[in-house]
């Protein structure tokens, strides 16, 4: 007779196997060092021990173990790229950490690492940790009171999963999941579906049982195609080497029968019996799992109504991500032709949006940016179409994109809102008709087209964001969230909310962190509580994205709005965190007068009046798994050192919305003397909170030759525009002199455009 309350009962069957030895009872300096290294990496050695006990009887397939270990341990790139300096002993660490290295050396920990790596590839981290926690608690409920069962904290389990994600990111599970779906006629949503909690619980206990007693035990799962079928195949067959038999049906959309024509697909050796059997039913709302001994049912796992759902998250490389998004539209006929058209329409959307981009360092519309040929606007509004096309082809995995067709669509759709009122193209119309039949009325067609346009709008913003990645060569393997949740996640992006109601003609204002925000959303793939107003680096799944001001070179060499993406996690003295945020700047802002040095009619030279230097930054840790960084700009005023604190994100914003000079034919020197014209003055001091309005049309900051002083001036201007300008209605443009432009030509380029200016020499 089958037992229902069986999780602990089934665990007793595993006690017939030889137990493994874990931590030594002798606690010495080596053990303390081990504890410290695991804690620094974000994991917990005792919780890892508990989780490893859970997986210790899982025997990993030899071939899979070899492939996995080679991918995560052997250097995939030159050794010097394993460490990328960020700031003061914070490095981007791409090496395997203590969790992986111990698993390689002590093989009893290896099953935990490889299986957590896989499970975290398709399940959201927090909900997966909750499922593990629920499993441990279930064991406690079922166990006799005299047995002390493991029960690690959920936060510690989250840390272990995150450590496995970070340290095994070099291995991709996507190919295995796709291969599992090849003969099963699964939709995109079914391929990406997570394991139901009852299947997850039963697999943890039953898989090692059928593996060790494969001629005596069989795991039989009855479920639908949307119940984590691909995940189960990869887990049981590819990772554990079990024979998996799938008894499935062929979809017939016109059939009302509960089962369609049957077919069987075997994963494994045909000469061996199937150890795991999946019976897929067309109308199966509640999955069931039983452990069989020949024809007798030994154990039965049933769903628990109190069990939380394990959320799906499926990581997909940026290369080909757009194709995966369109696969979720589930065309049955005419799919290839329809997707080809939508790829070209999306690319046309990208071109249209890129030609309307503008920007501001201030609230939308508060400080309009006039674009001109001289001086040159910063690079946020001058992305090359060649770069856009390169990213389009990467996003669609080199799907035959015809630039002529893209431009034709851009002409058709230019000047119009990018919404469902756009004309539906014939191949897409035919595909919808073929898929939905004669019952598709105009209202339903409009609804479907609205959804397709929404997909294309959101993909166009993603392509724009990836076009502002400085090292785009890294994007091939860069992991984004699953295509199934793509549209929901992107709803949170402010640019998408604007474009949704855009008239197709007006200028599109973007902020400094628009592109960082878009990529960060898709990196996490879940509801991350992230403060985009202070975050300058975000790390997830072993990759990091950060803004262009890291390195703090001269602002003229910093690409405004651009971001950088590399594999690795921020690490300082072995401590790993998953974000870097700006520290507080309160108490270091400078008030007072404008520090006017030279007025109209006076002589001036190209020089730096007040020199600033970067001193060692202040670095701390926040409770949100982040490093807190304060950069310190220091100048000496008499015998007193004055410090202005800042962070990478404030520098990033200060470099936004300005213009840079174009080179001239003269040689800039400090000997160059010129007379200041009317309406022009120079400033020797830099103030964040001036005590009166500036009367001069042009204010020149004497900062030549000192890149820290130039940044300091930009910070003061940025603070002035954000917090002071609205009260005084003093809107000014910013001109940053580049090294190839002399003093006189710098002023001429400002006066040529008219208006009120700040000039940074």
XYZ file of C-alpha atoms in Angstrom:
761
model
C 0.000 0.000 0.000
C 1.510 3.390 -0.971
C 2.473 5.894 1.705
C 1.549 9.574 1.324
C 3.507 11.299 4.107
C 6.677 9.960 2.645
C 9.513 12.479 2.348
C 11.266 11.376 5.546
C 10.227 7.755 5.008
C 11.862 7.779 1.590
C 15.012 9.319 3.065
C 15.316 6.256 5.290
C 15.613 4.073 2.202
C 18.738 6.043 1.263
C 20.403 5.164 4.581
C 21.233 1.766 3.124
C 23.871 3.558 1.068
C 27.338 4.284 2.457
C 27.321 7.680 4.267
C 29.973 10.258 3.423
C 32.234 12.121 5.814
C 32.135 15.923 5.770
C 33.591 18.474 8.173
C 36.232 17.345 10.592
C 35.422 17.506 14.269
C 38.758 19.172 14.890
C 38.389 22.926 14.615
C 41.718 24.613 14.048
C 43.132 27.571 12.146
C 42.520 25.861 8.804
C 38.841 25.442 9.653
C 38.556 29.063 10.776
C 40.162 30.139 7.493
C 37.710 27.948 5.599
C 34.754 29.514 7.418
C 36.039 33.008 6.682
C 36.563 32.364 2.965
C 33.051 30.995 2.538
C 31.516 33.829 4.507
C 33.420 36.395 2.415
C 32.148 34.827 -0.810
C 28.553 35.254 0.371
C 28.018 31.579 1.170
C 27.897 29.708 4.472
C 29.992 26.626 5.126
C 27.505 24.963 7.504
C 24.554 25.598 5.207
C 26.635 24.210 2.325
C 27.275 21.139 4.419
C 23.520 20.723 4.969
C 22.777 21.183 1.284
C 25.593 18.859 0.266
C 24.091 16.190 2.550
C 20.897 16.571 0.565
C 22.698 15.831 -2.714
C 25.362 13.450 -1.462
C 23.805 10.289 -2.933
C 23.335 11.877 -6.377
C 25.917 10.311 -8.706
C 26.867 12.769 -11.456
C 27.318 11.380 -14.959
C 31.067 11.110 -15.657
C 30.944 12.879 -19.009
C 28.839 15.721 -17.639
C 31.134 16.115 -14.644
C 34.165 16.394 -16.921
C 32.573 18.957 -19.249
C 31.242 21.021 -16.361
C 34.510 21.033 -14.429
C 36.571 21.996 -17.465
C 34.253 24.940 -18.175
C 34.273 26.409 -14.692
C 37.811 25.664 -13.522
C 40.067 25.891 -16.535
C 40.873 29.489 -17.577
C 38.563 30.538 -20.397
C 40.570 33.694 -21.058
C 44.059 35.093 -20.275
C 44.882 35.052 -16.568
C 45.215 38.861 -16.390
C 41.529 39.229 -17.258
C 40.533 37.207 -14.189
C 41.113 40.391 -12.157
C 39.892 43.752 -13.446
C 40.657 46.688 -11.117
C 37.684 48.879 -10.251
C 38.634 51.003 -7.240
C 41.014 50.726 -4.264
C 41.371 46.964 -3.820
C 37.975 46.223 -5.369
C 38.480 43.934 -8.331
C 36.127 42.250 -10.742
C 36.902 38.631 -9.872
C 36.200 36.042 -12.556
C 37.844 33.080 -10.839
C 36.087 30.097 -9.265
C 35.529 30.778 -5.588
C 35.755 28.585 -2.477
C 32.431 26.817 -3.120
C 33.570 25.529 -6.518
C 37.175 24.847 -5.563
C 36.150 22.744 -2.570
C 33.689 20.810 -4.742
C 36.464 20.034 -7.220
C 38.803 18.794 -4.507
C 36.229 17.157 -2.231
C 33.919 15.339 -4.614
C 31.158 14.873 -2.047
C 30.333 18.562 -2.575
C 30.366 18.369 -6.365
C 26.732 17.195 -6.847
C 25.460 20.163 -4.852
C 27.383 22.664 -7.002
C 26.446 21.267 -10.403
C 22.786 20.682 -9.513
C 22.367 24.085 -7.843
C 24.010 25.644 -10.893
C 21.420 23.994 -13.115
C 18.406 24.630 -10.891
C 19.358 28.310 -10.553
C 19.570 28.577 -14.356
C 15.822 28.027 -14.694
C 14.449 29.089 -11.296
C 14.451 32.463 -9.576
C 16.976 32.440 -6.758
C 14.769 33.497 -3.857
C 11.855 31.183 -4.649
C 14.290 28.278 -5.195
C 15.798 28.924 -1.770
C 12.284 28.943 -0.300
C 11.636 25.540 -1.911
C 14.828 24.135 -0.372
C 13.897 25.626 2.994
C 10.434 24.073 2.771
C 12.071 20.714 1.979
C 14.227 20.869 5.120
C 11.228 21.889 7.222
C 9.216 18.991 5.801
C 11.971 16.631 6.915
C 11.775 18.151 10.398
C 8.019 17.638 10.506
C 8.286 13.985 9.474
C 11.349 13.065 11.534
C 11.132 11.471 15.015
C 11.822 14.029 17.776
C 15.070 12.351 18.815
C 16.648 12.986 15.366
C 18.215 16.415 14.836
C 17.558 17.135 11.147
C 19.303 19.952 9.240
C 17.426 23.235 8.874
C 19.630 26.008 7.405
C 18.408 29.597 7.265
C 16.760 30.641 4.017
C 19.147 33.605 3.639
C 22.092 31.212 3.849
C 20.552 29.050 1.125
C 20.137 32.160 -1.034
C 23.845 32.859 -0.504
C 24.802 29.339 -1.607
C 22.675 29.564 -4.746
C 24.139 32.974 -5.559
C 27.671 31.625 -5.029
C 26.968 28.704 -7.377
C 25.548 31.097 -9.983
C 28.541 33.429 -9.754
C 31.188 30.736 -9.774
C 29.705 28.517 -12.512
C 28.547 31.247 -14.930
C 31.067 30.028 -17.524
C 28.913 26.946 -18.086
C 25.713 27.357 -20.114
C 22.736 25.045 -19.633
C 20.777 26.513 -22.523
C 21.917 23.981 -25.122
C 20.887 21.046 -22.932
C 17.417 22.483 -22.358
C 16.932 23.186 -26.053
C 18.107 19.690 -26.967
C 15.644 18.187 -24.495
C 12.760 19.935 -26.244
C 13.704 18.981 -29.794
C 11.313 16.020 -30.302
C 8.596 16.932 -27.823
C 6.657 19.624 -29.748
C 6.917 22.127 -26.915
C 6.081 25.813 -27.096
C 8.596 28.428 -25.946
C 6.703 28.799 -22.675
C 6.747 25.058 -22.049
C 10.494 24.824 -22.693
C 11.108 27.529 -20.097
C 8.629 26.214 -17.510
C 9.883 25.665 -13.937
C 9.503 22.529 -11.865
C 6.295 22.337 -9.799
C 7.114 22.159 -6.059
C 5.881 18.564 -5.766
C 8.128 17.476 -8.640
C 11.083 19.335 -7.111
C 10.562 17.638 -3.727
C 10.076 14.205 -5.171
C 13.091 14.482 -7.490
C 15.419 15.325 -4.609
C 14.475 12.056 -2.887
C 13.568 9.713 -5.723
C 16.356 10.386 -8.224
C 19.166 8.945 -6.056
C 16.906 6.012 -5.149
C 16.229 4.982 -8.748
C 19.860 5.703 -9.588
C 21.230 3.309 -6.973
C 18.475 0.703 -7.420
C 17.798 1.217 -11.097
C 16.516 -2.297 -11.807
C 14.285 -2.245 -8.756
C 12.883 1.283 -8.628
C 11.236 3.561 -11.196
C 10.124 7.161 -10.794
C 6.875 7.855 -12.660
C 5.709 11.430 -13.179
C 2.311 12.318 -14.662
C 2.052 15.966 -15.660
C 1.422 18.405 -18.503
C 3.947 19.761 -20.990
C 4.169 22.956 -18.929
C 5.365 21.255 -15.750
C 9.133 21.587 -16.128
C 9.526 18.699 -18.586
C 12.791 19.956 -20.109
C 14.196 20.715 -16.671
C 13.392 17.191 -15.519
C 15.031 15.626 -18.596
C 18.259 17.600 -18.128
C 18.370 16.897 -14.408
C 17.666 13.172 -14.596
C 19.332 12.256 -17.900
C 22.132 14.705 -18.655
C 23.299 15.394 -15.098
C 22.601 12.050 -13.395
C 22.879 9.791 -16.459
C 19.486 8.125 -15.991
C 17.354 6.698 -18.782
C 14.311 8.937 -19.186
C 11.255 7.855 -21.170
C 8.765 10.481 -22.285
C 5.273 9.294 -23.217
C 3.766 12.330 -24.861
C 1.109 13.435 -27.325
C 1.221 15.444 -30.532
C -0.706 18.701 -30.237
C -3.814 18.941 -32.369
C -5.383 22.378 -31.892
C -8.689 21.209 -33.412
C -9.070 18.207 -31.094
C -11.229 18.301 -27.961
C -9.899 14.976 -26.730
C -7.959 14.914 -23.476
C -5.065 13.157 -25.183
C -3.743 13.451 -28.694
C -1.864 10.922 -30.817
C 0.817 9.332 -28.612
C 4.520 9.034 -29.122
C 7.420 7.913 -26.949
C 10.846 9.542 -26.786
C 13.720 7.887 -24.948
C 16.682 9.820 -23.554
C 19.403 7.287 -22.837
C 20.393 3.739 -23.803
C 17.684 1.654 -25.429
C 19.122 -1.577 -23.986
C 18.593 -0.359 -20.423
C 15.248 0.048 -18.632
C 13.881 3.564 -18.119
C 14.465 4.740 -14.578
C 12.365 7.885 -14.926
C 9.094 7.914 -16.871
C 7.185 11.095 -17.704
C 3.601 10.600 -18.840
C 2.491 13.864 -20.408
C -1.245 14.466 -20.490
C -3.121 17.158 -22.339
C -5.466 17.900 -19.441
C -3.363 17.461 -16.322
C -3.876 20.251 -13.782
C -2.227 18.509 -10.817
C 1.057 16.612 -11.347
C 1.598 13.387 -9.435
C 4.789 11.466 -8.707
C 5.135 7.858 -7.571
C 8.050 5.555 -6.853
C 7.436 2.102 -8.304
C 8.934 -1.295 -7.538
C 8.005 -3.198 -10.683
C 4.171 -2.831 -10.678
C 3.845 -1.908 -7.008
C 3.560 1.714 -5.826
C 5.929 2.290 -2.910
C 5.667 6.015 -2.323
C 3.474 8.786 -3.640
C 4.219 12.501 -3.557
C 1.207 14.807 -3.740
C 1.045 18.599 -4.042
C 0.818 20.627 -0.873
C -1.569 23.567 -1.172
C 0.644 25.603 1.182
C 3.760 25.199 -0.958
C 4.837 28.423 -2.691
C 5.372 28.275 -6.440
C 8.970 28.195 -7.696
C 9.240 31.167 -10.051
C 10.830 30.733 -13.454
C 13.902 32.561 -14.610
C 15.732 31.355 -17.672
C 19.065 32.841 -18.631
C 19.683 33.420 -22.331
C 22.839 34.865 -23.939
C 22.427 38.274 -25.564
C 23.299 36.679 -28.905
C 19.987 35.444 -30.233
C 17.919 36.892 -27.382
C 15.539 38.659 -29.794
C 14.740 35.387 -31.572
C 13.773 33.807 -28.249
C 11.449 36.736 -27.519
C 9.593 36.274 -30.801
C 9.334 32.524 -30.208
C 7.040 33.291 -27.274
C 4.417 34.587 -29.744
C 3.709 30.931 -30.663
C 2.833 31.133 -34.341
C 1.834 27.679 -35.581
C 2.090 28.438 -39.311
C 3.969 31.073 -41.257
C 6.231 31.546 -38.222
C 9.550 32.074 -39.999
C 8.203 34.645 -42.438
C 6.323 36.536 -39.722
C 9.340 36.663 -37.415
C 11.567 37.813 -40.288
C 9.251 40.762 -40.853
C 9.066 41.605 -37.165
C 12.865 41.504 -36.917
C 13.075 44.137 -39.663
C 10.291 46.232 -38.131
C 12.059 46.152 -34.748
C 15.284 47.310 -36.391
C 13.328 50.123 -38.056
C 11.996 51.118 -34.627
C 15.617 51.254 -33.405
C 16.610 53.582 -36.243
C 13.608 55.831 -35.681
C 14.177 56.111 -31.934
C 17.931 56.684 -32.306
C 17.267 59.672 -34.586
C 15.109 61.348 -31.950
C 17.325 60.828 -28.908
C 18.266 63.838 -26.868
C 19.262 64.186 -23.271
C 19.365 66.245 -20.153
C 21.296 66.232 -16.936
C 18.208 67.555 -15.220
C 14.516 66.714 -14.870
C 12.831 66.046 -18.207
C 12.441 69.244 -20.174
C 14.093 71.433 -17.527
C 17.275 72.046 -19.475
C 16.780 71.620 -23.226
C 19.867 70.553 -25.132
C 20.414 72.278 -28.452
C 22.374 70.092 -30.819
C 24.766 71.561 -33.313
C 27.776 70.737 -35.424
C 30.087 72.936 -33.426
C 30.845 72.252 -30.699
C 30.033 68.570 -30.755
C 27.312 67.083 -28.615
C 28.331 64.253 -26.338
C 28.169 60.711 -27.664
C 24.780 59.830 -26.233
C 23.152 61.469 -29.242
C 25.622 60.313 -31.887
C 25.533 56.512 -31.843
C 26.585 55.272 -35.248
C 24.154 53.319 -37.382
C 26.964 50.833 -38.007
C 27.054 50.083 -34.256
C 23.264 49.783 -34.166
C 23.272 47.296 -37.043
C 26.030 45.272 -35.367
C 23.947 44.946 -32.178
C 20.791 44.166 -34.180
C 22.554 41.253 -35.838
C 23.911 40.048 -32.514
C 20.476 40.227 -30.848
C 18.938 38.167 -33.640
C 21.988 35.900 -34.022
C 22.876 37.202 -37.478
C 19.358 36.567 -38.801
C 19.517 37.863 -42.378
C 18.898 41.533 -41.660
C 18.599 43.547 -44.863
C 19.496 47.168 -44.089
C 17.602 48.340 -47.166
C 14.404 46.722 -45.893
C 15.020 48.193 -42.443
C 15.304 51.678 -43.932
C 12.137 51.157 -45.987
C 10.202 50.289 -42.847
C 11.762 53.270 -41.066
C 10.410 55.550 -43.813
C 6.942 53.951 -43.569
C 6.731 54.276 -39.773
C 8.574 57.592 -39.249
C 6.530 60.404 -37.772
C 3.928 58.005 -36.349
C 3.336 56.604 -32.862
C 4.898 53.178 -32.500
C 1.688 51.454 -31.432
C -0.966 49.045 -32.677
C -2.282 51.623 -35.164
C 0.733 50.994 -37.391
C -0.107 49.010 -40.490
C 0.215 45.258 -39.924
C 2.492 43.705 -42.521
C 1.137 40.954 -44.767
C 3.381 38.039 -43.579
C 2.394 38.726 -39.967
C -1.284 38.963 -40.915
C -1.109 35.645 -42.781
C 0.628 33.938 -39.847
C -2.064 35.115 -37.435
C -4.820 33.946 -39.785
C -3.166 30.557 -40.306
C -2.647 30.095 -36.589
C -6.054 31.184 -35.318
C -8.266 30.244 -38.257
C -11.500 31.818 -39.456
C -12.562 32.653 -35.921
C -10.041 35.518 -35.778
C -12.086 38.718 -36.011
C -10.702 42.237 -36.420
C -10.849 42.941 -32.682
C -8.832 39.821 -31.868
C -6.358 40.576 -34.652
C -5.820 44.081 -33.272
C -5.223 42.601 -29.818
C -2.579 40.209 -31.168
C -0.894 42.938 -33.204
C -0.823 45.199 -30.137
C 1.097 42.489 -28.281
C 3.546 42.050 -31.172
C 4.186 45.811 -31.354
C 4.777 45.842 -27.604
C 7.418 43.117 -28.025
C 9.072 45.079 -30.833
C 9.102 48.360 -28.884
C 10.748 46.720 -25.906
C 13.299 44.897 -28.028
C 14.174 48.162 -29.774
C 14.980 49.781 -26.407
C 17.103 46.754 -25.441
C 19.026 46.993 -28.723
C 19.620 50.697 -28.115
C 20.859 49.943 -24.595
C 23.274 47.243 -25.793
C 24.539 49.642 -28.467
C 25.899 51.819 -25.644
C 28.087 49.006 -24.285
C 31.701 50.033 -24.811
C 33.065 46.479 -25.021
C 30.351 44.953 -27.208
C 32.568 41.924 -27.974
C 31.629 40.569 -24.502
C 27.936 40.487 -25.391
C 28.008 37.097 -27.131
C 27.903 35.215 -23.820
C 26.394 37.922 -21.613
C 23.351 36.481 -19.810
C 19.955 38.168 -19.884
C 16.727 37.120 -18.188
C 14.300 34.738 -19.831
C 12.352 35.851 -22.869
C 9.102 34.663 -21.293
C 9.204 37.421 -18.640
C 10.902 39.974 -20.887
C 7.889 42.179 -21.550
C 6.836 42.246 -17.888
C 10.306 43.181 -16.659
C 10.767 45.938 -19.236
C 7.510 47.605 -18.183
C 9.480 49.063 -15.269
C 11.746 51.072 -17.578
C 10.854 54.786 -17.838
C 11.879 55.073 -21.502
C 9.399 52.309 -22.402
C 6.626 54.160 -20.622
C 7.460 57.279 -22.640
C 7.790 55.534 -26.010
C 4.471 53.746 -25.493
C 2.671 57.116 -25.748
C 5.198 58.871 -27.989
C 3.837 60.865 -30.952
C 6.637 59.743 -33.282
C 7.906 63.287 -33.830
C 9.028 64.936 -30.601
C 12.454 64.680 -29.078
C 13.045 61.752 -26.705
C 14.901 62.870 -23.588
C 17.036 60.157 -22.035
C 18.908 60.421 -18.764
C 22.486 59.439 -17.979
C 21.580 56.012 -16.590
C 18.839 55.118 -19.113
C 20.937 52.374 -20.722
C 22.411 51.107 -17.452
C 18.872 50.833 -16.057
C 17.639 48.799 -19.062
C 20.501 46.288 -18.933
C 20.345 46.022 -15.134
C 16.638 45.137 -15.274
C 17.274 42.286 -17.689
C 20.355 41.055 -15.828
C 18.376 40.406 -12.674
C 15.362 38.932 -14.420
C 13.299 39.330 -11.277
C 11.846 41.976 -9.000
C 15.100 43.417 -7.706
C 14.877 46.129 -5.028
C 17.546 48.241 -6.673
C 18.085 51.949 -6.097
C 19.032 53.228 -9.542
C 19.636 56.648 -8.018
C 22.822 55.466 -6.289
C 23.912 52.198 -7.969
C 26.888 52.369 -10.315
C 27.605 48.627 -10.670
C 25.317 45.614 -10.585
C 26.362 41.975 -10.637
C 24.159 38.945 -11.293
C 24.708 35.361 -12.466
C 28.485 35.902 -12.585
C 28.363 39.036 -14.796
C 28.728 42.713 -13.926
C 27.523 45.864 -15.657
C 28.948 49.228 -14.610
C 28.999 52.825 -15.792
C 31.779 54.508 -17.765
C 33.227 56.684 -14.979
C 35.121 53.807 -13.340
C 38.785 54.651 -13.666
C 38.064 58.394 -13.273
C 40.137 59.434 -16.262
C 39.664 62.922 -17.672
C 35.965 63.680 -18.322
C 36.740 64.362 -21.976
C 37.836 60.712 -22.323
C 34.701 59.375 -20.619
C 31.826 58.346 -22.867
C 28.698 59.828 -21.307
C 25.889 57.340 -20.826
C 28.003 54.354 -21.890
C 28.300 51.175 -19.855
C 30.748 48.278 -19.613
C 29.970 44.579 -19.199
C 32.403 41.890 -18.045
C 32.178 38.463 -16.398
C 33.060 38.590 -12.739
C 31.865 39.768 -9.340
C 33.195 42.735 -7.291
C 35.621 41.418 -4.689
C 37.670 43.191 -2.010
C 40.086 41.205 0.138
C 38.130 38.064 -0.707
C 34.747 39.612 0.181
C 32.279 39.421 -2.709
C 29.335 41.778 -3.189
C 26.840 42.201 -6.007
C 26.551 45.970 -6.293
C 28.541 49.168 -5.794
C 26.666 52.257 -4.666
C 27.647 55.867 -4.030
C 28.257 56.817 -0.422
C 26.676 59.913 1.161
C 28.008 63.342 0.211
C 26.203 65.349 2.881
C 28.440 67.733 4.771
C 31.004 68.126 2.002
C 29.120 70.484 -0.339
C 30.747 73.921 -0.636
C 28.717 77.142 -0.426
C 29.620 80.791 -0.869
C 30.331 83.112 -3.760
C 31.231 82.301 -7.334
C 34.929 83.069 -6.779
C 35.165 85.409 -9.762
C 38.842 85.998 -10.629
C 38.835 87.839 -13.946
C 36.139 90.028 -15.467
C 35.554 91.566 -18.950
C 38.551 93.510 -20.231
C 41.033 91.628 -18.051
C 43.732 89.287 -19.379
C 43.396 85.554 -18.813
C 45.514 82.469 -19.522
C 44.940 78.743 -19.971
C 45.688 77.374 -16.489
C 44.376 75.611 -13.404
C 43.855 77.977 -10.489
C 42.751 75.532 -7.760
C 44.199 72.041 -7.954
C 42.303 69.019 -6.699
C 43.546 65.466 -6.182
C 41.817 62.165 -5.578
C 42.731 60.823 -2.144
C 42.129 57.247 -1.034
C 38.406 56.522 -1.278
C 36.256 55.555 1.678
C 34.861 52.046 1.242
C 32.260 50.311 3.343
C 29.626 47.616 3.082
C 25.861 47.995 3.101
C 23.255 45.523 4.271
C 22.031 45.192 0.667
C 24.948 43.041 -0.546
C 26.802 46.087 -1.845
C 30.055 47.981 -1.436
C 29.628 51.628 -0.458
C 32.182 53.893 -2.168
C 33.006 57.547 -1.495
C 35.576 59.152 -3.781
C 37.365 62.079 -2.132
C 38.394 65.202 -4.050
C 40.822 67.175 -1.893
C 42.319 70.653 -2.260
C 44.489 72.661 0.134
C 43.206 76.092 1.117
C 46.002 77.666 3.148
C 46.668 75.225 5.943
C 43.262 73.588 5.647
C 42.395 70.623 3.449
C 38.940 70.835 1.923
C 37.234 67.638 0.786
C 34.330 67.115 -1.576
C 32.967 63.566 -1.470
C 31.391 62.030 -4.527
C 30.708 58.686 -6.162
C 30.897 57.125 -9.592
C 27.217 57.688 -10.303
C 27.359 61.394 -9.443
C 30.362 61.735 -11.762
C 28.387 59.842 -14.400
C 25.456 62.247 -14.157
C 27.727 65.309 -14.130
C 29.225 64.252 -17.475
C 25.796 64.010 -19.104
C 24.195 66.637 -21.332
C 27.368 68.627 -21.922
C 29.084 69.437 -25.193
C 32.720 69.002 -26.100
C 34.826 71.332 -28.189
C 36.014 70.399 -31.638
C 39.731 70.527 -32.334
C 41.244 73.641 -33.831
C 44.429 74.258 -35.834
C 46.206 76.062 -32.987
C 48.443 74.677 -30.271
C 46.934 75.148 -26.796
C 49.583 76.512 -24.386
C 49.658 78.171 -21.003
C 51.408 81.165 -22.575
C 48.327 82.058 -24.600
C 46.921 85.348 -23.283
C 43.622 86.814 -24.304
C 41.266 89.505 -23.126
C 37.892 88.523 -21.751
C 35.005 89.949 -23.797
C 31.842 91.477 -22.360
C 29.573 89.048 -20.532
C 32.439 86.685 -19.703
C 34.251 85.947 -16.418
C 36.551 83.304 -14.938
C 36.137 81.468 -11.640
C 38.998 80.384 -9.412
C 36.868 78.724 -6.742
C 34.306 75.986 -7.191
C 31.055 76.214 -5.251
C 28.097 73.822 -5.136
C 25.630 76.223 -3.501
C 26.276 79.790 -4.718
C 24.748 82.545 -2.610
C 23.595 84.733 -5.498
C 22.644 84.540 -9.151
C 25.428 84.729 -11.734
C 25.091 87.804 -13.941
C 27.718 86.918 -16.539
C 26.577 85.199 -19.736
C 29.611 82.881 -19.716
C 31.512 81.597 -16.686
C 34.861 79.909 -17.331
C 36.298 77.484 -14.781
C 40.118 77.680 -14.641
C 40.765 73.935 -14.493
C 43.129 73.290 -17.438
C 45.499 70.369 -17.079
C 43.969 68.923 -13.874
C 41.437 66.188 -14.566
C 40.249 66.066 -10.933
C 39.568 69.823 -10.934
C 37.624 69.406 -14.168
C 35.482 66.710 -12.537
C 35.063 68.961 -9.495
C 33.738 71.766 -11.702
C 31.315 69.368 -13.406
C 30.002 68.248 -10.009
C 29.388 71.849 -8.973
C 27.570 72.589 -12.230
C 25.483 69.432 -11.923
C 24.481 70.275 -8.352
C 23.681 73.844 -9.432
C 21.395 72.660 -12.220
C 19.606 70.064 -10.111
C 19.073 72.076 -6.936
C 19.525 75.804 -7.622
C 18.637 76.618 -11.208
C 14.848 76.241 -10.866
C 14.670 79.032 -8.280
C 16.727 81.474 -10.354
C 15.644 80.383 -13.830
C 19.294 80.345 -14.937
C 19.487 77.571 -17.530
C 23.011 77.170 -18.910
C 24.721 74.850 -21.318
C 28.077 73.244 -20.521
C 31.107 73.213 -22.806
C 34.046 70.963 -21.944
C 37.345 71.839 -23.615
C 39.195 68.937 -25.162
C 42.981 68.969 -25.337
C 43.031 69.730 -29.051
C 41.290 73.088 -28.726
C 42.904 76.369 -27.681
C 41.453 78.883 -25.214
C 40.262 81.376 -27.819
C 38.544 78.790 -30.001
C 36.859 77.316 -26.931
C 35.225 80.661 -26.149
C 34.392 81.237 -29.818
C 32.558 77.912 -30.041
C 30.357 78.910 -27.090
C 29.635 82.435 -28.351
C 28.899 81.043 -31.821
C 25.822 79.268 -30.469
C 24.624 82.059 -28.200
C 22.917 81.563 -24.875
C 24.334 81.199 -21.375
C 27.283 78.886 -20.718
C 29.609 77.247 -18.255
C 33.007 76.520 -19.854
C 35.436 74.033 -18.315
C 38.999 74.567 -19.521
